PDB file of C-alpha atoms in Angstrom:
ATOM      1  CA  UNK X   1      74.892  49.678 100.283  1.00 49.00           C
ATOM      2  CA  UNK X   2      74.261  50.466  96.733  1.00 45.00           C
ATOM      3  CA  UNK X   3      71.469  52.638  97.322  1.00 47.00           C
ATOM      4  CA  UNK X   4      73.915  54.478 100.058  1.00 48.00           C
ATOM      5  CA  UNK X   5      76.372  55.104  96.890  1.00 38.00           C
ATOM      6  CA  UNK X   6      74.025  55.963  94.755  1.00 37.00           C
ATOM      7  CA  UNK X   7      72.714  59.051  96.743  1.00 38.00           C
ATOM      8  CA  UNK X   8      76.067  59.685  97.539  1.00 39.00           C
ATOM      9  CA  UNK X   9      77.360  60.382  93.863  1.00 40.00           C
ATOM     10  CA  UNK X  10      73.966  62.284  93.541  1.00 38.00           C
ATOM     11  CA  UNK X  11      74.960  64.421  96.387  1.00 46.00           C
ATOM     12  CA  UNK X  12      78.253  65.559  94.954  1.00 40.00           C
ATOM     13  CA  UNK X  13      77.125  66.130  91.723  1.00 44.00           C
ATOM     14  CA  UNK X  14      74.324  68.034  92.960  1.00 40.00           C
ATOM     15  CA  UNK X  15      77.018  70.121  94.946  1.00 45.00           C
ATOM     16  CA  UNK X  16      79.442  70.292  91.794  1.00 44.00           C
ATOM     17  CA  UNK X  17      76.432  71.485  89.682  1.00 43.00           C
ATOM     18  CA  UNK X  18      76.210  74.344  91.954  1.00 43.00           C
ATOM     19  CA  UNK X  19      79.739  75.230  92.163  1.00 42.00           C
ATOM     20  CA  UNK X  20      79.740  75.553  88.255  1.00 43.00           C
ATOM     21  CA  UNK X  21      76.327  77.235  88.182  1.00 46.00           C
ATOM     22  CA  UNK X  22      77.083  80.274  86.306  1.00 50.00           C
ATOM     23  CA  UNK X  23      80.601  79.986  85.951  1.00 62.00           C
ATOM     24  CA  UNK X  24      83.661  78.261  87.480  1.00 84.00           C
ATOM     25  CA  UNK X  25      83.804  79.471  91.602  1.00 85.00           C
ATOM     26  CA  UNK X  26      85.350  82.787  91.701  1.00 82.00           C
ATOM     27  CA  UNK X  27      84.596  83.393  88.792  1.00 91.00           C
ATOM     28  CA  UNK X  28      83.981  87.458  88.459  1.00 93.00           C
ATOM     29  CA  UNK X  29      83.324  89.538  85.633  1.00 95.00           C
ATOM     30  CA  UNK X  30      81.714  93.068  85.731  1.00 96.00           C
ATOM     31  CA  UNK X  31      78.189  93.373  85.108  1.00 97.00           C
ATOM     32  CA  UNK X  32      77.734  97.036  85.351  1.00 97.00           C
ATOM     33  CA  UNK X  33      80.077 100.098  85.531  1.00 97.00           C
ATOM     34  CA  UNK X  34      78.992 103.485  86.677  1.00 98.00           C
ATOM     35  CA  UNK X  35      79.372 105.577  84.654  1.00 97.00           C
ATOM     36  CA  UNK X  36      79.325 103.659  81.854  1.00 96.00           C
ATOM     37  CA  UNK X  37      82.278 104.921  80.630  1.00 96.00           C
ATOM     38  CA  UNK X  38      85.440 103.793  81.895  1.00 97.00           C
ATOM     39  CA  UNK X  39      87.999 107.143  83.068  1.00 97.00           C
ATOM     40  CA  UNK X  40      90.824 107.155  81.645  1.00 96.00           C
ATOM     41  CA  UNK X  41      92.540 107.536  84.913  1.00 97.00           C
ATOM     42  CA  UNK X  42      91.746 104.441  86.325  1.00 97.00           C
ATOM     43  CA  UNK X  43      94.745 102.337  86.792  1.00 94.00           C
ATOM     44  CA  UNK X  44      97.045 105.355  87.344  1.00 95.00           C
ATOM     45  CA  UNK X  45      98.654 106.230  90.550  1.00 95.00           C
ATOM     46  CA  UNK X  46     100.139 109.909  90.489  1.00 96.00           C
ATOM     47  CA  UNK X  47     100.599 113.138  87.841  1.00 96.00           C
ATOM     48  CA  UNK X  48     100.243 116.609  87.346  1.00 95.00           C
ATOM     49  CA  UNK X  49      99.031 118.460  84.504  1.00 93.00           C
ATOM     50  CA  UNK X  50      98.731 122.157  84.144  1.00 91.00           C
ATOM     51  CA  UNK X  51      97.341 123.440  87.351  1.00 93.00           C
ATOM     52  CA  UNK X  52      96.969 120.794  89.684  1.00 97.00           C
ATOM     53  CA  UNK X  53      98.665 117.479  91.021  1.00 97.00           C
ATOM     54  CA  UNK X  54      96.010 114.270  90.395  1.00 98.00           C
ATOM     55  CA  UNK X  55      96.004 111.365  92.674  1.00 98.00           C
ATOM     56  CA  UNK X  56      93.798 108.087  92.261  1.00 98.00           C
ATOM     57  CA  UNK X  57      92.611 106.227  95.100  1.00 98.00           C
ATOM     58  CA  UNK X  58      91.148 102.441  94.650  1.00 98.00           C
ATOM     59  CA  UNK X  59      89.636  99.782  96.782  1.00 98.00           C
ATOM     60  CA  UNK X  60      88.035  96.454  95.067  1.00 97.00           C
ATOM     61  CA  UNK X  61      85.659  93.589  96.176  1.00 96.00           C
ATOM     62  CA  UNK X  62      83.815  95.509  98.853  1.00 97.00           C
ATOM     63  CA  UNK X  63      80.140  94.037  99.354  1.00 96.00           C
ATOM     64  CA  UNK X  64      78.769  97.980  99.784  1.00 97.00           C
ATOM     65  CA  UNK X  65      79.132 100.351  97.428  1.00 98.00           C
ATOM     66  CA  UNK X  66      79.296 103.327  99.413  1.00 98.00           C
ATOM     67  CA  UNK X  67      81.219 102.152 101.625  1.00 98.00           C
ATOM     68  CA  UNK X  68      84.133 101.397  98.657  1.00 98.00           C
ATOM     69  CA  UNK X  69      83.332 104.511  97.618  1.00 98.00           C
ATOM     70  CA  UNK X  70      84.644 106.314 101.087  1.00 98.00           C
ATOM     71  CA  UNK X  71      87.494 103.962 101.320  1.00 98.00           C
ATOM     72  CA  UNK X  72      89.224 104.606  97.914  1.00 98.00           C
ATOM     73  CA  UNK X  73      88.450 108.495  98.761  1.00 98.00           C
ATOM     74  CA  UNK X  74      90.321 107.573 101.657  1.00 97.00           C
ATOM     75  CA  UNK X  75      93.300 105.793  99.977  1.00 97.00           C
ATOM     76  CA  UNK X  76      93.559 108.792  97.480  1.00 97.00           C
ATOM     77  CA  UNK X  77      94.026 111.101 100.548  1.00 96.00           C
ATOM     78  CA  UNK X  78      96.423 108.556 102.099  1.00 95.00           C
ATOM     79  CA  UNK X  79      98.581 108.979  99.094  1.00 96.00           C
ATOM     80  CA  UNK X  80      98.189 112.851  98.613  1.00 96.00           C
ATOM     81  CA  UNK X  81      99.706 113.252 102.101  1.00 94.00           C
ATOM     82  CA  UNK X  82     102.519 110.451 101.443  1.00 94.00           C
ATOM     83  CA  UNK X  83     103.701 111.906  97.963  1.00 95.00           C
ATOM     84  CA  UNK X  84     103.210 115.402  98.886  1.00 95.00           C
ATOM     85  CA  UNK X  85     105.658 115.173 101.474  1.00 94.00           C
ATOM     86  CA  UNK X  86     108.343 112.921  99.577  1.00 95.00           C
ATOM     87  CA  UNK X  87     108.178 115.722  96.781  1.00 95.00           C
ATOM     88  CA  UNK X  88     109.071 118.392  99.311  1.00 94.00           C
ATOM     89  CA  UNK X  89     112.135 116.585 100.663  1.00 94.00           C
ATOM     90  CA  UNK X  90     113.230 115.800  97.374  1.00 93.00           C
ATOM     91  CA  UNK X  91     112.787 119.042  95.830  1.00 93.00           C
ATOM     92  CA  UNK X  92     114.491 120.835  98.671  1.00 92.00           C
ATOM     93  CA  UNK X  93     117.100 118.108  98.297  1.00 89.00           C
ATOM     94  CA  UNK X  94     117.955 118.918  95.138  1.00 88.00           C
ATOM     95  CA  UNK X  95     118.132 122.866  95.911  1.00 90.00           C
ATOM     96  CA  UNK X  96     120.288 122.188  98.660  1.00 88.00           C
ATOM     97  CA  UNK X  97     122.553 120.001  97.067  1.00 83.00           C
ATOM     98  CA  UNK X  98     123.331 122.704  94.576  1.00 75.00           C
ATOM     99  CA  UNK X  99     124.864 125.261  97.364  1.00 83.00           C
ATOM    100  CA  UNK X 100     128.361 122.909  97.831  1.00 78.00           C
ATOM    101  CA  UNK X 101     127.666 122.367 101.721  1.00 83.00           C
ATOM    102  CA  UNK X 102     129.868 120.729 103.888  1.00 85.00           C
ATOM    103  CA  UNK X 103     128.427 116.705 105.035  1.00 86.00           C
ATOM    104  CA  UNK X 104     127.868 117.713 108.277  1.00 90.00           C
ATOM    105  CA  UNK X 105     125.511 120.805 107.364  1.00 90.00           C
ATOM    106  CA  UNK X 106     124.072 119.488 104.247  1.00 87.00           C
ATOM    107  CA  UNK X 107     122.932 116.479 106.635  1.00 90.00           C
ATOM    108  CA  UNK X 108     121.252 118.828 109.084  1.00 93.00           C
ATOM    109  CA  UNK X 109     119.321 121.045 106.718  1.00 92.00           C
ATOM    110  CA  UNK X 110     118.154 117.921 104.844  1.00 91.00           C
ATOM    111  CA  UNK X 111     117.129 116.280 108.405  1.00 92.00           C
ATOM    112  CA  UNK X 112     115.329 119.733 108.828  1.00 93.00           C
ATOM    113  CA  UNK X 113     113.102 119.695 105.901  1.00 93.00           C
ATOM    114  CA  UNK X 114     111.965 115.849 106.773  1.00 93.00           C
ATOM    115  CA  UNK X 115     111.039 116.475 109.989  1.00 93.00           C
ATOM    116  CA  UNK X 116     109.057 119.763 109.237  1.00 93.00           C
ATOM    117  CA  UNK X 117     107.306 117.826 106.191  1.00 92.00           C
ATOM    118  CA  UNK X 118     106.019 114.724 108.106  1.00 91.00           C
ATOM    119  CA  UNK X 119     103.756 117.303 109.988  1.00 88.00           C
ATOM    120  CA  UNK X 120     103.293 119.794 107.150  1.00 89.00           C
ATOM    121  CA  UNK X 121      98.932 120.412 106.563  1.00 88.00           C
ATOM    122  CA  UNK X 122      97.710 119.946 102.644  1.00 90.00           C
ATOM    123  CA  UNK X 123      94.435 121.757 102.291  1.00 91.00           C
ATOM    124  CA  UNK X 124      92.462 121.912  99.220  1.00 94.00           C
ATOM    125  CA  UNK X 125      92.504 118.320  98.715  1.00 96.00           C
ATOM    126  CA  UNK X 126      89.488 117.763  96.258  1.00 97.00           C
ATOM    127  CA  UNK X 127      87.659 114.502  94.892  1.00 97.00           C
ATOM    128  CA  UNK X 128      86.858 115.319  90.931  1.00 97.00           C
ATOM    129  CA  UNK X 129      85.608 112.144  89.850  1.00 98.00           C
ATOM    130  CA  UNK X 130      84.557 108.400  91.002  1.00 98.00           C
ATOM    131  CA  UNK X 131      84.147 105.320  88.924  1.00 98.00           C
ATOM    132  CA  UNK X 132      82.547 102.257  90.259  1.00 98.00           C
ATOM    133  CA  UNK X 133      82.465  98.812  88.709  1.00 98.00           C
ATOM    134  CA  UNK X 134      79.612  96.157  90.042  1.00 98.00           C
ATOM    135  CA  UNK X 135      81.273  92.987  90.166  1.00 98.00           C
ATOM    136  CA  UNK X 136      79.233  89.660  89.830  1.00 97.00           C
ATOM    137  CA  UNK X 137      81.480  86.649  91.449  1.00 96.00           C
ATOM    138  CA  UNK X 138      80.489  82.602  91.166  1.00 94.00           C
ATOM    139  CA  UNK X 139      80.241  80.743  94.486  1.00 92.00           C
ATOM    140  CA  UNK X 140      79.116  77.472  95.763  1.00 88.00           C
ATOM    141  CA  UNK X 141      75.657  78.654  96.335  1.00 90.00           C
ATOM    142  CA  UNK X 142      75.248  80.929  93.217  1.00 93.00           C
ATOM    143  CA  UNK X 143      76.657  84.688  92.935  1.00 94.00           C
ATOM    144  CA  UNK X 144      76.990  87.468  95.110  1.00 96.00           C
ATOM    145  CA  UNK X 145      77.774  91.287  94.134  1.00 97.00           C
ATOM    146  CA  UNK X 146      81.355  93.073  94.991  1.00 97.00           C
ATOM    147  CA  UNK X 147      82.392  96.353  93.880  1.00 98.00           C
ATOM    148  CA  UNK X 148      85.715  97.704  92.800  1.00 98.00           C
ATOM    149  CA  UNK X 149      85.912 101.702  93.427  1.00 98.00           C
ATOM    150  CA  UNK X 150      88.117 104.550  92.189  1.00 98.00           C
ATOM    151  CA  UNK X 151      88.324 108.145  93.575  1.00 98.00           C
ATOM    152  CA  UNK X 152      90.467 110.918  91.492  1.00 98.00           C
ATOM    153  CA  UNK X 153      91.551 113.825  93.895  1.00 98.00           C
ATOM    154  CA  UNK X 154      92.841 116.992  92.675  1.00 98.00           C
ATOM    155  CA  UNK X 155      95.202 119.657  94.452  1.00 97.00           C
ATOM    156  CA  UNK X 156      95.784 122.747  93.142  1.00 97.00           C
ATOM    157  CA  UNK X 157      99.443 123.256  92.468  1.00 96.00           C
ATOM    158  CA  UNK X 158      98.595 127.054  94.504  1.00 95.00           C
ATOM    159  CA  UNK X 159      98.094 124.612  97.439  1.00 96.00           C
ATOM    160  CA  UNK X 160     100.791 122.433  96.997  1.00 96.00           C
ATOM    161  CA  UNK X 161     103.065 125.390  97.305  1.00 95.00           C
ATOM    162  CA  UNK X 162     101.534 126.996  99.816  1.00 95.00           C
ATOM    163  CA  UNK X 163     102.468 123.298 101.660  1.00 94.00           C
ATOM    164  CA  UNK X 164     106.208 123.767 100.303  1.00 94.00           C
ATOM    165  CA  UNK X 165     106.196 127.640 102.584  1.00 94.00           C
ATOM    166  CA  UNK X 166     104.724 126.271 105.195  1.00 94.00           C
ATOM    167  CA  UNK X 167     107.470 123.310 105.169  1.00 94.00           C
ATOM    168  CA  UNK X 168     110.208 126.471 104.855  1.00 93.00           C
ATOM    169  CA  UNK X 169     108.614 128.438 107.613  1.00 94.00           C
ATOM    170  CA  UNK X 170     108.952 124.995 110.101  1.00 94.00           C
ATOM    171  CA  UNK X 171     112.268 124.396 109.081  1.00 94.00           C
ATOM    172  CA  UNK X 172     113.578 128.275 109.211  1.00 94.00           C
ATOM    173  CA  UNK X 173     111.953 128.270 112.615  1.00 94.00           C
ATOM    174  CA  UNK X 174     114.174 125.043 113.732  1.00 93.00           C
ATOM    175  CA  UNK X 175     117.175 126.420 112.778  1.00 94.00           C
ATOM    176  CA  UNK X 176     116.449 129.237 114.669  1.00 95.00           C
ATOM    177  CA  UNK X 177     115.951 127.482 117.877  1.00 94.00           C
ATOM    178  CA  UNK X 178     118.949 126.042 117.306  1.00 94.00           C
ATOM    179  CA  UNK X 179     120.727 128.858 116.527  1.00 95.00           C
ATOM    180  CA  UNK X 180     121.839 128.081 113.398  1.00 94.00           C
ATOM    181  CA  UNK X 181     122.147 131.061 110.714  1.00 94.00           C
ATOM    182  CA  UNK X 182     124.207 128.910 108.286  1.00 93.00           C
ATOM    183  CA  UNK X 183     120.915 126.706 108.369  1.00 93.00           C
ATOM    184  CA  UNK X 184     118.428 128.913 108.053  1.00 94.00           C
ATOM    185  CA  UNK X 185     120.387 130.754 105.327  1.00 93.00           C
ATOM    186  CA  UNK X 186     120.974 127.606 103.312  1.00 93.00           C
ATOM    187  CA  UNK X 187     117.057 126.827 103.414  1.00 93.00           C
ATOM    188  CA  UNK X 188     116.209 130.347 102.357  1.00 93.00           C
ATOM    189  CA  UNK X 189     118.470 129.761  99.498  1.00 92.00           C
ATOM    190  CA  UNK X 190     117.053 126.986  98.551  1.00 92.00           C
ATOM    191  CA  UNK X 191     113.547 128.227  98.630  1.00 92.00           C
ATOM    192  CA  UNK X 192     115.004 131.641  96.395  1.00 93.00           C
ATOM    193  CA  UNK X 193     116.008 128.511  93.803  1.00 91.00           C
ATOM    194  CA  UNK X 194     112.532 126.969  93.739  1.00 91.00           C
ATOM    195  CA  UNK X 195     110.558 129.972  93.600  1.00 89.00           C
ATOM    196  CA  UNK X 196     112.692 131.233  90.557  1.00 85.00           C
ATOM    197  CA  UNK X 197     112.253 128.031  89.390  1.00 73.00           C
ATOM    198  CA  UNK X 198     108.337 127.700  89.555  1.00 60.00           C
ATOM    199  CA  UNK X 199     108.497 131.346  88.318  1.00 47.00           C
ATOM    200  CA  UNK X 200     110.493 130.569  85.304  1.00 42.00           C
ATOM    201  CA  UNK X 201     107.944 127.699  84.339  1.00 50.00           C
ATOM    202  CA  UNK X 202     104.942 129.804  84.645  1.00 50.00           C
ATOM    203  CA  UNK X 203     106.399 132.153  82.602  1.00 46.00           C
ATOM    204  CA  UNK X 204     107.036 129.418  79.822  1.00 46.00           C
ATOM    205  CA  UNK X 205     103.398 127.990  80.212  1.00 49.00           C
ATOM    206  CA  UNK X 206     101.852 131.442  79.317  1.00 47.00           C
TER     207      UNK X 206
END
């Protein structure tokens, strides 16, 4: 009986000696980052600077590199399309609340530019950087290698409002159908106001 206890208490120590092998279980710190240089970018979500809008995409403890690498590219485009369409409803939104409409047509021109921008195409969507940090975590048995992965994608402002007309032209189009002039006229307004607008801050940028 005592030998049975004694191999027993070897056993678990044994067992705990490899769970703290290294480091406490789950344990992680980063052994290697590529490039060595940490972006400044990482840990951002969304902004613009001069010419383009800037989105980062990031996926962590993947066991393949590449493979993290294609899925925060693929989270960055996920959030391009989300954010480019939120800023076309709102900026419309705020060009058509400026014209004074009535509830009932302020509601449908609004309504217009949603639907038209859940289907709207961004093109010229392109990755600029990646950063990739090799990840060493503690288990029972020893370690085992996970990366953390970060995609910056760039699109040029000349794109993004290229998406904004296209969102116009759908909506224009649907008020058409519908026979709607007060509509239609109220989104070409609107449009007039943004393009003076962007025109107005180009202007100041030069």
């Amino acid at each position: 009986m005592k030998t049975q206890l004694l191999l027993l208490a070897l056993g678990l120590g044994l067992m705990s000696g490899c769970a703290t092998f290294g480091g406490k279980t789950g344990s992680q710190r980063v052994v290697e980052r590529i490039p060595s240089n940490e972006p400044t970018w990482k840990g951002k979500s969304a902004w613009e600077k001069k010419d383009a809008l800037c989105y980062a995409g990031a996926v962590a403890g993947r066991s393949d590199m590449a493979l993290a690498l294609r899925e925060a590219r693929a989270e960055g485009e996920k959030k391009v399309a989300e954010q480019i369409r939120q800023k076309i409803r709102t900026e419309f939104g705020s060009a058509v609340e400026g014209q004074n409409l009535d509830n009932q047509l302020g509601t449908y021109v609004r309504d217009l530019i949603v639907k038209v921008s859940e289907n709207v195409a961004v093109s010229g969507v392109k990755q600029s950087e990646t950063f990739v940090e090799k990840v060493e975590e503690t288990t029972g048995f020893g370690v085992r290698y996970l990366y953390n992965a970060y995609a910056l994608l760039e699109l040029a402002k000349a794109d993004y409002l290229q998406a904004r007309k296209d969102a116009l032209d759908g909506a224009v189009s649907e008020a058409r159908r519908a026979n709607n002039a007060r509509a239609e006229e109220s989104l070409k307004k609107a449009f007039e106001k943004l393009e003076s607008g962007q025109s107005a801050a180009g202007s100041a940028t030069r």
